[in-house]
XYZ file of C-alpha atoms in Angstrom:
653
model
C 15.396 0.181 91.211
C 14.018 2.835 93.377
C 13.608 6.581 91.688
C 16.659 7.486 93.834
C 18.940 4.958 92.342
C 19.422 1.986 94.957
C 17.920 -1.740 94.124
C 16.029 -2.436 97.128
C 15.284 -5.954 95.709
C 18.626 -7.082 95.609
C 19.115 -6.375 99.224
C 18.749 -9.666 101.430
C 18.182 -8.659 104.988
C 18.924 -12.259 106.166
C 22.452 -11.299 105.835
C 23.992 -9.088 108.333
C 25.615 -6.114 107.193
C 28.970 -6.842 109.111
C 28.579 -10.693 108.178
C 29.231 -9.849 104.765
C 28.076 -6.424 103.367
C 28.631 -7.478 100.016
C 26.237 -10.142 100.207
C 23.746 -8.042 102.179
C 23.675 -5.445 99.539
C 23.415 -7.662 96.623
C 22.194 -11.224 98.117
C 18.973 -11.289 96.054
C 20.658 -10.529 92.926
C 23.351 -12.984 93.507
C 21.031 -15.861 93.962
C 18.964 -15.239 90.532
C 21.746 -13.309 88.269
C 23.088 -15.529 85.610
C 26.554 -15.228 83.777
C 26.008 -15.181 80.136
C 27.585 -17.733 78.167
C 29.617 -15.306 76.175
C 30.958 -13.399 79.129
C 33.265 -14.420 82.067
C 31.118 -12.299 84.730
C 27.676 -10.845 85.349
C 27.183 -7.468 87.411
C 26.983 -3.546 87.245
C 30.301 -3.315 84.943
C 28.693 -5.762 82.444
C 25.504 -3.748 82.423
C 27.302 -0.661 81.455
C 29.458 -2.442 78.952
C 26.516 -4.034 77.147
C 24.707 -0.242 77.082
C 27.860 0.937 75.421
C 28.216 -1.891 72.754
C 24.675 -1.440 71.921
C 25.164 2.240 71.512
C 28.294 1.414 69.365
C 26.467 -0.824 66.933
C 23.727 1.728 66.798
C 26.319 4.230 65.735
C 27.829 1.769 62.964
C 24.174 1.203 62.011
C 23.928 4.757 61.006
C 27.020 5.286 58.930
C 26.449 5.226 54.999
C 28.060 2.664 53.216
C 28.203 5.019 50.654
C 30.488 7.418 52.456
C 33.792 8.837 50.875
C 36.160 5.619 51.699
C 39.014 8.236 52.705
C 36.454 10.263 55.326
C 36.423 8.903 58.949
C 32.761 8.042 58.532
C 33.954 5.708 55.523
C 37.050 4.131 57.453
C 34.633 3.221 60.268
C 32.256 1.644 57.807
C 34.690 -0.324 55.539
C 36.690 -1.709 59.026
C 33.388 -2.610 60.463
C 32.341 -4.304 57.180
C 35.479 -6.079 56.718
C 35.381 -7.571 60.155
C 31.994 -8.683 60.266
C 31.843 -9.817 56.618
C 32.375 -13.814 57.832
C 31.966 -15.156 54.556
C 34.538 -13.188 53.009
C 37.079 -14.283 55.746
C 36.184 -17.826 55.424
C 36.633 -17.345 51.490
C 40.157 -16.293 51.983
C 40.942 -19.057 54.550
C 44.648 -18.449 55.684
C 45.705 -16.721 52.544
C 46.133 -13.110 53.893
C 48.341 -14.535 56.386
C 50.304 -16.647 54.022
C 53.157 -14.474 53.080
C 53.852 -13.358 57.019
C 53.708 -17.027 57.952
C 56.346 -17.806 55.040
C 58.520 -15.113 56.042
C 58.554 -16.389 59.602
C 59.196 -19.993 58.396
C 62.206 -18.413 56.517
C 64.283 -16.962 59.422
C 67.639 -18.013 59.537
C 69.506 -15.924 62.528
C 68.587 -14.788 65.820
C 68.946 -11.347 64.614
C 66.164 -12.092 61.945
C 64.295 -13.267 64.857
C 64.594 -9.915 66.831
C 63.983 -7.818 63.576
C 60.707 -9.825 62.985
C 59.546 -9.236 66.671
C 60.290 -5.751 66.373
C 58.012 -5.347 63.168
C 55.400 -3.132 64.432
C 53.044 -4.029 62.050
C 52.589 -7.427 63.529
C 51.029 -8.925 66.814
C 54.326 -10.766 67.551
C 55.923 -11.172 71.038
C 59.520 -12.099 72.542
C 61.138 -12.291 75.437
C 61.419 -8.193 75.799
C 58.563 -5.816 74.748
C 58.637 -1.972 74.604
C 56.562 0.948 74.317
C 56.810 4.944 74.281
C 55.699 7.156 77.120
C 56.314 9.972 79.399
C 59.924 9.772 81.211
C 58.975 9.306 84.920
C 61.824 11.617 85.843
C 61.306 14.250 83.029
C 57.503 13.921 82.384
C 57.943 16.212 79.199
C 59.780 14.255 77.450
C 59.119 10.792 75.553
C 61.279 7.848 76.567
C 61.152 4.351 75.134
C 60.471 1.984 77.903
C 61.565 -1.944 77.803
C 60.035 -4.945 79.748
C 59.986 -8.477 80.055
C 57.340 -10.105 77.867
C 57.002 -13.554 75.805
C 54.440 -15.648 77.937
C 51.325 -16.981 76.177
C 49.544 -17.543 79.232
C 48.577 -14.511 81.466
C 51.345 -14.845 84.183
C 54.403 -16.828 85.240
C 52.516 -18.320 87.907
C 50.654 -20.104 85.360
C 53.784 -22.003 84.264
C 55.303 -22.315 87.870
C 53.065 -22.708 90.484
C 52.008 -26.120 91.678
C 48.151 -26.236 91.656
C 45.614 -28.657 89.873
C 43.645 -26.145 88.003
C 46.867 -24.408 86.736
C 48.549 -27.901 85.806
C 45.183 -28.606 83.632
C 45.388 -25.278 82.011
C 49.108 -25.991 81.089
C 47.991 -29.372 79.751
C 45.581 -27.272 77.575
C 48.018 -24.789 76.449
C 50.403 -27.821 75.168
C 47.622 -29.027 72.948
C 46.570 -25.287 71.843
C 50.207 -24.765 70.723
C 50.241 -28.208 68.686
C 46.967 -27.360 67.474
C 48.065 -23.905 66.212
C 51.167 -25.123 64.673
C 48.973 -27.562 62.717
C 47.244 -24.621 61.028
C 50.617 -23.689 59.809
C 51.195 -26.973 58.326
C 53.248 -28.344 61.449
C 52.174 -31.520 62.761
C 54.815 -32.307 65.067
C 54.147 -32.792 68.926
C 57.564 -32.297 69.702
C 57.795 -29.037 68.123
C 54.853 -27.569 70.032
C 56.340 -28.996 73.310
C 59.726 -26.959 72.557
C 57.561 -23.917 72.197
C 56.265 -24.724 75.584
C 59.657 -25.300 77.000
C 60.627 -21.987 75.785
C 58.109 -20.090 77.354
C 58.575 -21.926 80.528
C 62.186 -20.696 80.672
C 60.862 -17.203 80.203
C 58.784 -17.426 83.164
C 61.506 -18.937 85.132
C 63.547 -15.727 84.499
C 60.641 -13.334 85.028
C 59.736 -11.032 87.821
C 56.589 -11.889 89.734
C 53.798 -9.473 89.026
C 53.803 -7.906 92.645
C 57.627 -6.624 91.720
C 56.529 -5.078 88.473
C 54.268 -2.444 89.856
C 57.067 -0.846 91.877
C 57.880 2.374 90.184
C 61.347 3.074 91.698
C 62.482 -0.668 90.908
C 61.350 -0.755 87.628
C 63.024 2.958 86.533
C 66.400 1.852 85.257
C 67.657 4.426 82.754
C 70.536 3.351 80.389
C 71.589 3.851 76.771
C 71.241 1.181 74.030
C 75.083 0.585 74.478
C 74.436 -0.030 78.058
C 71.642 -2.373 77.666
C 73.623 -4.199 75.041
C 76.294 -4.932 78.090
C 73.704 -5.407 80.518
C 72.085 -8.434 78.533
C 74.691 -9.024 75.565
C 72.921 -11.920 74.161
C 70.082 -10.023 72.578
C 70.548 -7.897 69.457
C 69.489 -4.745 70.846
C 70.713 -2.105 68.136
C 69.367 -4.163 65.050
C 66.068 -4.726 67.193
C 65.462 -1.173 67.907
C 66.420 -0.117 64.536
C 63.929 -2.544 62.978
C 61.138 -1.046 65.100
C 61.903 2.355 63.549
C 63.349 4.228 66.582
C 66.453 5.693 66.009
C 69.685 5.117 68.384
C 70.307 8.706 68.735
C 68.160 11.430 70.263
C 68.346 15.187 70.012
C 70.480 14.773 73.147
C 73.049 12.006 72.057
C 72.677 8.543 72.343
C 69.210 7.700 73.312
C 68.471 6.790 76.649
C 65.753 4.109 77.188
C 64.086 2.871 80.625
C 64.550 -0.805 81.563
C 61.891 -2.138 83.903
C 63.109 -5.774 85.414
C 66.499 -4.941 84.859
C 67.662 -8.013 87.052
C 65.767 -10.439 84.666
C 66.981 -9.110 81.441
C 70.277 -10.993 81.504
C 68.598 -14.452 81.987
C 65.721 -13.533 79.370
C 68.641 -12.780 76.869
C 70.293 -15.948 77.712
C 67.208 -17.791 76.844
C 66.784 -15.663 73.666
C 70.284 -16.687 72.743
C 70.359 -20.814 73.356
C 67.000 -21.205 72.113
C 67.538 -22.579 68.270
C 66.236 -20.250 65.651
C 63.926 -23.250 64.736
C 62.117 -22.866 67.779
C 61.616 -19.130 67.395
C 60.137 -19.730 64.110
C 57.548 -21.978 65.579
C 57.029 -19.463 68.695
C 56.416 -16.714 66.659
C 53.940 -18.597 64.019
C 51.996 -19.418 67.103
C 52.221 -15.752 68.319
C 51.140 -14.583 65.011
C 48.066 -16.645 64.869
C 46.837 -15.893 68.199
C 47.383 -12.049 67.555
C 45.399 -12.212 64.188
C 43.040 -15.203 65.316
C 39.762 -12.633 65.109
C 40.600 -11.998 61.393
C 41.153 -15.464 60.314
C 39.153 -18.295 59.414
C 36.528 -19.632 62.076
C 38.897 -22.636 62.496
C 41.592 -20.371 64.064
C 39.412 -18.153 65.663
C 37.605 -20.643 67.313
C 40.545 -22.699 68.433
C 41.927 -19.367 70.022
C 38.807 -18.929 71.803
C 38.645 -22.352 73.368
C 41.989 -21.359 74.958
C 41.499 -17.742 76.076
C 38.167 -17.573 76.011
C 36.689 -20.656 77.726
C 39.992 -22.266 79.466
C 41.198 -19.070 80.868
C 38.011 -17.178 81.457
C 35.186 -20.031 81.611
C 33.288 -18.243 78.642
C 30.921 -21.180 76.442
C 30.766 -19.130 73.269
C 32.208 -16.037 71.597
C 30.308 -12.719 71.581
C 28.154 -11.848 68.454
C 30.427 -11.002 65.548
C 28.582 -7.576 65.474
C 29.429 -6.701 69.140
C 33.139 -7.989 68.564
C 32.913 -5.393 65.567
C 31.730 -2.606 67.361
C 34.499 -3.176 69.951
C 37.002 -3.619 67.039
C 36.297 -0.059 66.022
C 36.835 1.054 69.447
C 40.220 -0.389 69.622
C 41.556 0.591 65.859
C 39.393 4.060 65.432
C 38.341 4.957 69.130
C 38.419 8.522 68.912
C 36.579 8.872 65.654
C 33.759 6.599 66.906
C 33.989 8.350 70.353
C 33.403 11.659 68.600
C 29.905 10.311 67.414
C 29.320 8.553 70.596
C 29.622 11.678 73.011
C 27.619 13.842 70.554
C 25.016 11.230 70.365
C 24.896 10.052 73.943
C 26.686 12.175 76.557
C 24.831 15.595 77.133
C 26.783 18.468 78.193
C 24.890 18.634 81.606
C 26.094 15.330 82.626
C 29.674 16.463 82.011
C 29.013 19.491 84.136
C 27.489 17.295 87.281
C 30.640 14.852 87.092
C 32.910 18.050 86.955
C 31.079 19.101 90.277
C 31.212 15.592 91.816
C 34.910 15.820 91.289
C 35.695 19.277 92.541
C 33.856 18.074 95.799
C 35.977 15.021 95.966
C 39.088 17.379 95.624
C 37.781 19.509 98.233
C 37.156 16.740 100.555
C 40.621 15.351 99.850
C 42.119 19.071 100.624
C 40.174 19.344 104.033
C 41.382 15.662 104.918
C 45.077 16.149 104.078
C 44.631 19.450 105.974
C 43.679 17.583 109.347
C 45.632 14.552 109.302
C 47.156 13.378 112.591
C 49.962 11.116 111.304
C 51.595 13.355 108.436
C 53.966 16.108 109.158
C 53.402 19.817 108.195
C 56.237 19.503 105.657
C 55.134 16.525 103.712
C 51.408 17.880 104.025
C 52.152 21.017 102.316
C 53.639 19.248 99.320
C 50.669 16.944 99.393
C 48.317 19.870 99.222
C 50.486 21.170 96.587
C 50.060 18.140 94.438
C 46.324 18.001 95.042
C 46.135 21.458 93.744
C 48.165 20.640 90.227
C 45.871 17.535 89.584
C 44.490 17.648 85.856
C 40.748 16.616 85.571
C 39.418 15.049 82.256
C 36.060 14.268 81.969
C 34.041 12.418 78.920
C 36.047 13.208 76.071
C 39.258 15.203 74.833
C 39.425 18.620 73.667
C 41.304 17.763 70.728
C 40.395 14.322 68.477
C 42.916 12.462 66.826
C 43.803 12.505 63.051
C 43.078 9.244 61.345
C 43.628 10.937 57.764
C 46.827 8.733 57.206
C 45.372 5.650 58.193
C 44.452 3.480 54.934
C 41.561 1.257 55.235
C 40.385 -1.476 52.618
C 37.313 -2.911 52.776
C 38.542 -6.357 51.119
C 41.672 -6.669 53.182
C 40.951 -7.112 57.109
C 44.228 -8.567 57.810
C 45.945 -5.852 55.824
C 43.942 -3.204 57.920
C 45.022 -4.699 61.257
C 48.610 -4.436 60.131
C 48.292 -0.761 58.934
C 46.285 0.096 61.871
C 49.247 -1.454 64.054
C 52.039 0.579 62.112
C 49.781 3.640 62.028
C 49.619 4.012 65.738
C 53.317 3.047 66.238
C 54.445 5.320 63.893
C 52.292 8.071 65.245
C 54.177 7.442 68.659
C 57.647 7.395 67.220
C 57.293 10.572 65.114
C 56.975 12.560 68.090
C 59.678 10.470 70.301
C 61.716 13.745 70.638
C 59.245 16.347 70.960
C 57.616 17.489 74.027
C 55.061 15.474 75.617
C 51.261 15.942 74.738
C 49.533 16.443 77.936
C 46.039 17.053 76.147
C 46.330 13.091 74.727
C 44.037 10.478 76.391
C 44.959 7.185 76.980
C 41.258 5.602 76.766
C 38.473 6.196 74.202
C 35.370 7.926 75.044
C 33.258 5.046 75.100
C 35.581 2.990 77.543
C 33.915 1.752 80.823
C 36.921 2.680 82.956
C 38.814 5.251 84.507
C 42.656 5.864 85.334
C 45.083 8.070 87.097
C 48.394 9.016 85.177
C 51.300 9.563 87.783
C 53.499 11.304 85.236
C 50.817 13.606 84.306
C 49.054 14.056 87.394
C 45.831 13.682 85.624
C 42.607 11.798 86.583
C 40.471 10.510 83.476
C 36.833 9.893 83.372
C 35.613 8.717 80.045
C 31.816 9.017 78.950
C 31.351 5.240 78.678
C 31.644 4.790 82.897
C 29.759 8.021 83.354
C 26.369 5.943 82.864
C 23.821 4.206 85.076
C 24.332 2.296 87.540
C 27.634 4.325 88.185
C 26.291 7.374 87.396
C 22.723 8.868 86.855
C 22.219 12.634 86.817
C 18.723 12.185 88.087
C 19.689 9.790 90.939
C 19.816 10.636 94.728
C 23.214 12.447 95.481
C 23.962 9.671 97.978
C 23.778 7.352 95.312
C 26.121 9.062 92.822
C 28.651 9.423 95.405
C 28.657 5.743 96.615
C 28.824 4.695 93.319
C 30.741 7.190 90.590
C 32.034 9.348 93.570
C 33.769 6.337 95.023
C 35.320 5.792 91.416
C 36.578 9.470 91.223
C 37.889 9.103 94.718
C 39.515 5.918 93.908
C 41.497 7.614 91.011
C 42.376 10.731 93.031
C 43.727 8.277 95.824
C 46.098 6.755 93.291
C 47.986 10.055 93.148
C 48.659 8.902 96.950
C 48.961 5.387 97.025
C 52.027 3.209 97.731
C 53.324 4.244 94.086
C 51.579 7.266 92.938
C 52.703 8.911 96.165
C 56.244 8.748 94.580
C 55.439 11.302 91.954
C 55.166 15.353 92.783
C 52.566 17.428 91.367
C 54.164 18.019 88.043
C 54.578 14.195 87.604
C 58.166 13.915 88.328
C 59.035 10.684 90.342
C 60.922 11.857 93.537
C 61.368 11.660 96.844
C 59.000 14.439 98.485
C 57.642 12.751 101.533
C 59.842 12.819 104.990
C 61.094 9.850 106.322
C 58.850 9.577 109.431
C 55.966 10.168 106.957
C 56.523 7.209 104.762
C 57.307 5.014 107.554
C 54.264 5.767 109.016
C 52.244 5.072 105.639
C 54.100 2.103 105.093
C 53.190 0.444 108.263
C 49.450 1.409 107.670
C 49.666 -0.128 104.005
C 51.383 -3.287 105.410
C 48.385 -3.934 107.679
C 45.991 -3.223 104.615
C 48.158 -5.813 102.506
C 48.073 -8.511 105.455
C 44.192 -8.049 105.821
C 43.988 -8.941 101.816
C 46.323 -11.786 101.986
C 43.921 -13.473 104.117
C 40.820 -13.324 101.839
C 40.255 -16.378 99.634
C 38.033 -16.175 96.615
C 38.773 -19.884 95.791
C 39.384 -22.750 97.829
C 43.268 -22.324 98.256
C 43.653 -19.242 96.089
C 44.512 -16.310 98.233
C 44.433 -12.341 97.083
C 47.856 -11.233 96.924
C 48.146 -8.121 98.963
C 51.414 -6.678 97.664
C 50.386 -6.937 93.915
C 46.806 -5.667 94.938
C 48.053 -2.769 97.666
C 47.749 0.161 95.326
C 44.371 -0.531 94.114
C 43.574 -1.274 97.601
C 44.696 1.793 98.921
C 42.747 3.745 96.089
C 39.556 1.686 96.880
C 39.547 2.516 100.713
C 40.761 6.037 100.558
C 38.381 6.689 97.612
C 35.132 5.382 99.372
C 35.786 7.200 102.276
C 36.720 10.603 100.644
C 33.487 10.126 98.511
C 31.429 9.706 101.513
C 33.143 13.145 103.158
C 32.641 14.799 99.506
C 28.927 13.729 99.938
C 28.773 15.506 103.531
C 30.079 18.608 101.877
C 27.649 18.545 98.913
C 24.848 18.572 101.767
C 26.088 22.044 103.061
C 25.284 21.338 106.397
C 21.558 20.080 105.948
C 20.307 16.824 107.144
C 20.204 14.090 104.260
C 16.450 13.205 103.749
C 15.505 9.387 104.725
C 14.246 7.663 101.784
C 12.289 4.441 101.951
C 13.865 3.939 105.410
C 17.158 4.419 104.726
C 19.573 7.396 105.830
C 21.659 9.222 103.555
C 24.886 7.108 104.692
C 23.192 3.855 104.317
C 22.298 4.744 100.747
C 25.640 5.871 100.066
C 26.981 2.623 101.352
C 24.624 0.621 99.589
C 25.115 2.326 96.304
C 29.027 1.686 96.735
C 28.247 -2.047 97.368
C 25.698 -2.537 94.399
C 28.122 -0.667 92.108
C 30.514 -3.651 92.609
C 27.972 -6.417 92.279
C 29.422 -9.087 90.307
C 29.379 -12.959 89.681
C 32.552 -14.578 88.006
C 33.355 -17.642 86.498
C 35.947 -19.638 88.653
C 38.377 -19.606 85.740
C 38.200 -16.062 85.335
C 38.476 -15.456 88.956
C 41.522 -17.319 88.803
C 43.344 -15.355 86.246
C 42.411 -12.122 88.006
C 43.663 -13.249 91.291
C 47.067 -14.394 89.688
C 47.542 -11.692 87.397
C 45.567 -8.480 88.051
C 46.432 -5.688 90.459
C 42.504 -5.387 91.423
C 41.074 -7.375 94.345
C 37.722 -9.317 93.513
C 34.822 -7.541 93.658
C 33.342 -9.017 96.912
C 36.695 -7.770 98.608
C 36.678 -4.502 97.135
C 33.426 -3.921 99.003
C 34.058 -5.819 102.287
C 37.738 -5.422 102.629
C 36.974 -1.446 102.355
C 33.912 -0.896 104.603
C 35.210 -2.818 107.352
C 38.093 -0.248 107.796
C 35.582 2.792 107.829
C 34.284 3.946 111.182
C 31.179 5.576 109.267
C 30.002 2.265 108.204
C 29.917 1.000 111.796
C 27.793 4.276 112.599
C 25.536 3.680 109.550
C 24.703 0.172 110.443
C 24.308 -0.166 114.132
C 23.258 -3.757 113.883
C 27.054 -4.610 113.240
C 28.320 -7.037 115.995
C 31.715 -7.728 117.302
C 31.006 -11.387 116.362
C 30.529 -10.452 112.695
C 32.822 -11.871 110.308
C 34.090 -8.492 108.858
C 33.887 -6.414 112.351
C 37.428 -4.953 112.900
C 37.979 -3.367 116.150
C 38.730 0.356 116.341
C 42.154 -0.209 116.792
C 42.915 -2.551 113.882
C 41.238 -0.506 111.278
C 43.518 1.088 108.756
C 43.067 4.931 108.375
C 44.991 6.352 105.599
C 43.263 9.696 104.584
């Protein structure tokens, strides 16, 4: 890598930039990179993830085994030791699960089934799932949100779509169901088939993934009584009460939000017509799947063969120590994160990222102020929304309190159940309080970022603020092309096809004029059509509707990042480094930040169920719409595969 941050040795000059910019920027890397056997992909994201995994393991190694067991350090150490003590796990066999499995096997009524599903300590599933979060139309209030659930495979298409690869996966899944039931002493192929038939019926009743991301369509407030009328075959009151949520709120009958409202009646009918015996077997499988990492190797390996190998193409599991570090991040992420940022994230890095964010926001401000397709009325409100953005960088100002979480070194399954209940109860206790807007939805070591529309906030954990995404010593063009595009992406979610339905205070309401919304929709429809044409695997196309919000954010985020880079130059000419102009370095850094090779199984799962496009199209699908890219690489020709005539390029911001 150059001192300024781009890997010149990854560039393949034999591939014209306009023919395939992803391959041009990463071609030599693509030819030599190997996907590790314990991963579904290789690439920049994996490099950062592995760096953070090693750092988390380093933190664990520094935790004293003699620490006070009730302290955060003691709990982290005990949790990690319990997870990595494979001899103890094998010696206990299925004993830690015996009482739960016995109780599930003894369920007698459908109401018993619904109550069991609602137990917050258990990783069960059913036709409906729920969580607590801010009310989209009253974002200072918490609300219970209900949605469709219950599928063991990643998406309804895995059950319903006619496709040879998916048909093979279905057969493998049926064998998996029989194998998992076998661990519970059930040796009956017909019973496993009945569980599959139940899931197939749930898939038939469910909404497609593209519909589920539409904010207005999935906002359907009603009381529990009204929900009981919508889907009367499900025992809602008993189920909600079993989860610890009261049916009354400070305002009267508790109002909940139902997402896929038209699917609920059919899902409830599936629940009611399915014999209790089939539900018992279904819950047995879901229990063993949810607890597989904490049970003997035979269960863990069988579960991995399905979810790791069949669905992701991974050949073997991650080392137990690495899984243990991840386990801590999931269960006590802020306690671990507190040590992580103190050890690995210097204050000057936070300051530099904050400066980058401010330049991105300024670039957005300038762009919104000069848009030729947006009316003054909508522009004024868009600028107001931008001014209300909350920016969170690296780590929270206040850390979560884990003092109420009980951890036992010799009770791993119990630890997981207590951690599940701890987190759920923490949320339920505040259900009638004002929303805590200081809270983070990701832990500091997380290699990701997000936009939260109901808080109008962008959040960048310390985990992603590492090379190759961000390097305080790198050339500004490179930082803006890599992490700047990520920052721009998250800001742009506030103005994508769904985020644009929320105002600056996080309230979902109409604030666009009809003419502006129609103009915006026309542009985004054209973008969706572009992505519909992309084919990452033979016969498997990107879903332009499912990925629309992310594609909008990718395109707008990258273009705004380049504008912010130019703002940072303060009118000065960018230096030419190793023959590359500032804009060329920006685009190369952007493309190299997405370098990736992915197993076919993992790619298929991504395309069918993930709202993000595959990495190659997050590069090629974006740059081809940017006039600046054509100017930076004048060798691009109209005959190149990704060349778009100026009148077909989608310009948003």
